[in-house]
Amino acid sequence: MAGLLYLPRIYVYHTKAKIGSELDSTLQVMELKLLRFIMNPAIISTFIFGLINAHIYGFVALDTWFHVKMFAVLILVIFHGLLARWRKDFANGKNVHSEKFYRIVNEIPAICMIVAVIMVIVKPFD
């Protein structure tokens, strides 16, 4: 989760760096390492432990709160993929998004996290 919150912030700084500069190179390394060594293993382990948890405690797929939570998780998975694609755009010098864009999308994981936690704790549609 930390990577989903931090990587867009790095992109905000990266939009200010000139292509080919030392800062550009440093940020590219940071982005790649964050994705490859923290975010990708985290998303894989999240899926594995989620399936184990579902197997142990049983699926509650008929409950509406579960569907809302899973929709928030789906948005986070899609967001993860978009972050990886945007990293490649920066690496190829083809970023088309502004600093403001990355500041706005930086709020997506926080909103999804809040929705998912509220659904699990409160279960408002039971």
Short mmCIF file of C-alpha atoms in Angstrom, two decimals:
data_model
loop_
_atom_site.label_atom_id
_atom_site.label_comp_id
_atom_site.label_asym_id
_atom_site.label_seq_id
_atom_site.Cartn_x
_atom_site.Cartn_y
_atom_site.Cartn_z
CA MET A 1 0.00 0.00 0.00
CA ALA A 2 2.86 2.35 0.80
CA GLY A 3 4.14 2.06 -2.76
CA LEU A 4 0.75 3.01 -4.18
CA LEU A 5 0.87 6.15 -2.05
CA TYR A 6 4.55 6.98 -2.63
CA LEU A 7 5.12 6.29 -6.35
CA PRO A 8 2.73 9.01 -7.60
CA ARG A 9 4.57 11.44 -5.30
CA ILE A 10 7.85 10.49 -6.99
CA TYR A 11 6.15 11.10 -10.34
CA VAL A 12 5.24 14.62 -9.17
CA TYR A 13 8.95 15.31 -8.64
CA HIS A 14 9.85 13.55 -11.89
CA THR A 15 7.66 15.89 -13.94
CA LYS A 16 9.96 18.71 -12.83
CA ALA A 17 13.18 16.93 -13.90
CA LYS A 18 14.70 17.56 -17.31
CA ILE A 19 14.95 14.48 -19.51
CA GLY A 20 18.47 13.03 -19.32
CA SER A 21 19.44 14.97 -16.21
CA GLU A 22 20.99 13.39 -13.13
CA LEU A 23 17.71 13.88 -11.25
CA ASP A 24 15.83 12.13 -14.07
CA SER A 25 18.18 9.13 -13.82
CA THR A 26 17.95 9.01 -10.03
CA LEU A 27 14.15 9.13 -10.06
CA GLN A 28 13.99 6.40 -12.71
CA VAL A 29 16.08 4.11 -10.51
CA MET A 30 13.92 4.89 -7.48
CA GLU A 31 10.72 4.21 -9.44
CA LEU A 32 12.00 0.95 -10.87
CA LYS A 33 13.23 -0.37 -7.51
CA LEU A 34 10.01 0.64 -5.75
CA LEU A 35 7.92 -1.21 -8.34
CA ARG A 36 10.15 -4.24 -8.78
CA PHE A 37 11.26 -4.93 -5.22
CA ILE A 38 8.41 -3.61 -3.08
CA MET A 39 5.16 -3.13 -4.99
CA ASN A 40 5.18 -6.20 -7.25
CA PRO A 41 6.02 -8.69 -4.45
CA ALA A 42 3.45 -6.95 -2.25
CA ILE A 43 0.63 -7.32 -4.77
CA ILE A 44 1.51 -10.98 -5.39
CA SER A 45 1.63 -11.78 -1.67
CA THR A 46 -1.63 -9.88 -1.14
CA PHE A 47 -3.38 -12.09 -3.69
CA ILE A 48 -1.89 -15.26 -2.20
CA PHE A 49 -2.79 -14.41 1.39
CA GLY A 50 -6.22 -13.15 0.32
CA LEU A 51 -6.96 -16.51 -1.30
CA ILE A 52 -5.64 -18.37 1.75
CA ASN A 53 -7.81 -16.21 4.00
CA ALA A 54 -10.86 -16.81 1.81
CA HIS A 55 -10.20 -20.56 1.88
CA ILE A 56 -9.82 -20.66 5.67
CA TYR A 57 -12.75 -18.42 6.57
CA GLY A 58 -14.94 -19.05 3.55
CA PHE A 59 -16.13 -16.68 0.87
CA VAL A 60 -18.72 -14.06 1.75
CA ALA A 61 -19.23 -13.14 -1.89
CA LEU A 62 -22.98 -12.70 -1.54
CA ASP A 63 -22.69 -9.76 0.85
CA THR A 64 -22.92 -6.30 -0.73
CA TRP A 65 -20.16 -4.85 1.47
CA PHE A 66 -17.82 -7.52 0.09
CA HIS A 67 -18.60 -6.50 -3.50
CA VAL A 68 -17.91 -2.83 -2.70
CA LYS A 69 -14.64 -3.77 -1.00
CA MET A 70 -13.57 -5.96 -3.92
CA PHE A 71 -14.39 -3.13 -6.34
CA ALA A 72 -12.05 -0.87 -4.33
CA VAL A 73 -9.38 -3.59 -4.50
CA LEU A 74 -9.90 -3.92 -8.26
CA ILE A 75 -9.37 -0.18 -8.65
CA LEU A 76 -6.10 -0.51 -6.70
CA VAL A 77 -4.93 -3.37 -8.94
CA ILE A 78 -5.70 -1.32 -12.06
CA PHE A 79 -3.96 1.67 -10.48
CA HIS A 80 -0.89 -0.50 -9.84
CA GLY A 81 -0.80 -1.39 -13.54
CA LEU A 82 -1.18 2.26 -14.55
CA LEU A 83 1.69 3.25 -12.27
CA ALA A 84 3.89 0.63 -13.97
CA ARG A 85 2.91 1.95 -17.41
CA TRP A 86 3.59 5.56 -16.40
CA ARG A 87 7.01 4.49 -15.09
CA LYS A 88 7.83 3.14 -18.53
CA ASP A 89 6.69 6.43 -20.06
CA PHE A 90 9.11 8.32 -17.82
CA ALA A 91 11.90 5.84 -18.65
CA ASN A 92 11.32 6.40 -22.38
CA GLY A 93 11.06 10.19 -22.00
CA LYS A 94 7.42 10.10 -23.10
CA ASN A 95 5.53 11.31 -20.03
CA VAL A 96 2.44 13.24 -21.11
CA HIS A 97 0.93 13.95 -17.68
CA SER A 98 1.36 17.07 -15.59
CA GLU A 99 2.42 17.53 -12.00
CA LYS A 100 -1.20 18.35 -11.14
CA PHE A 101 -2.39 15.08 -12.71
CA TYR A 102 -0.09 13.03 -10.48
CA ARG A 103 -1.09 15.05 -7.41
CA ILE A 104 -4.75 14.23 -8.12
CA VAL A 105 -4.26 10.51 -8.86
CA ASN A 106 -2.17 10.29 -5.69
CA GLU A 107 -5.49 10.42 -3.78
CA ILE A 108 -6.96 7.31 -5.45
CA PRO A 109 -5.28 4.70 -3.21
CA ALA A 110 -6.17 6.58 -0.02
CA ILE A 111 -9.83 6.80 -1.02
CA CYS A 112 -9.96 3.11 -1.98
CA MET A 113 -8.27 2.13 1.27
CA ILE A 114 -10.78 4.12 3.32
CA VAL A 115 -13.71 2.56 1.43
CA ALA A 116 -12.32 -0.98 1.85
CA VAL A 117 -11.68 -0.57 5.58
CA ILE A 118 -15.12 0.94 6.21
CA MET A 119 -16.77 -1.92 4.31
CA VAL A 120 -14.95 -4.57 6.36
CA ILE A 121 -15.41 -2.92 9.76
CA VAL A 122 -18.92 -1.45 9.47
CA LYS A 123 -20.45 -3.86 6.91
CA PRO A 124 -23.09 -1.24 6.10
CA PHE A 125 -25.16 -3.34 3.71
CA ASP A 126 -25.72 -6.37 5.97
#
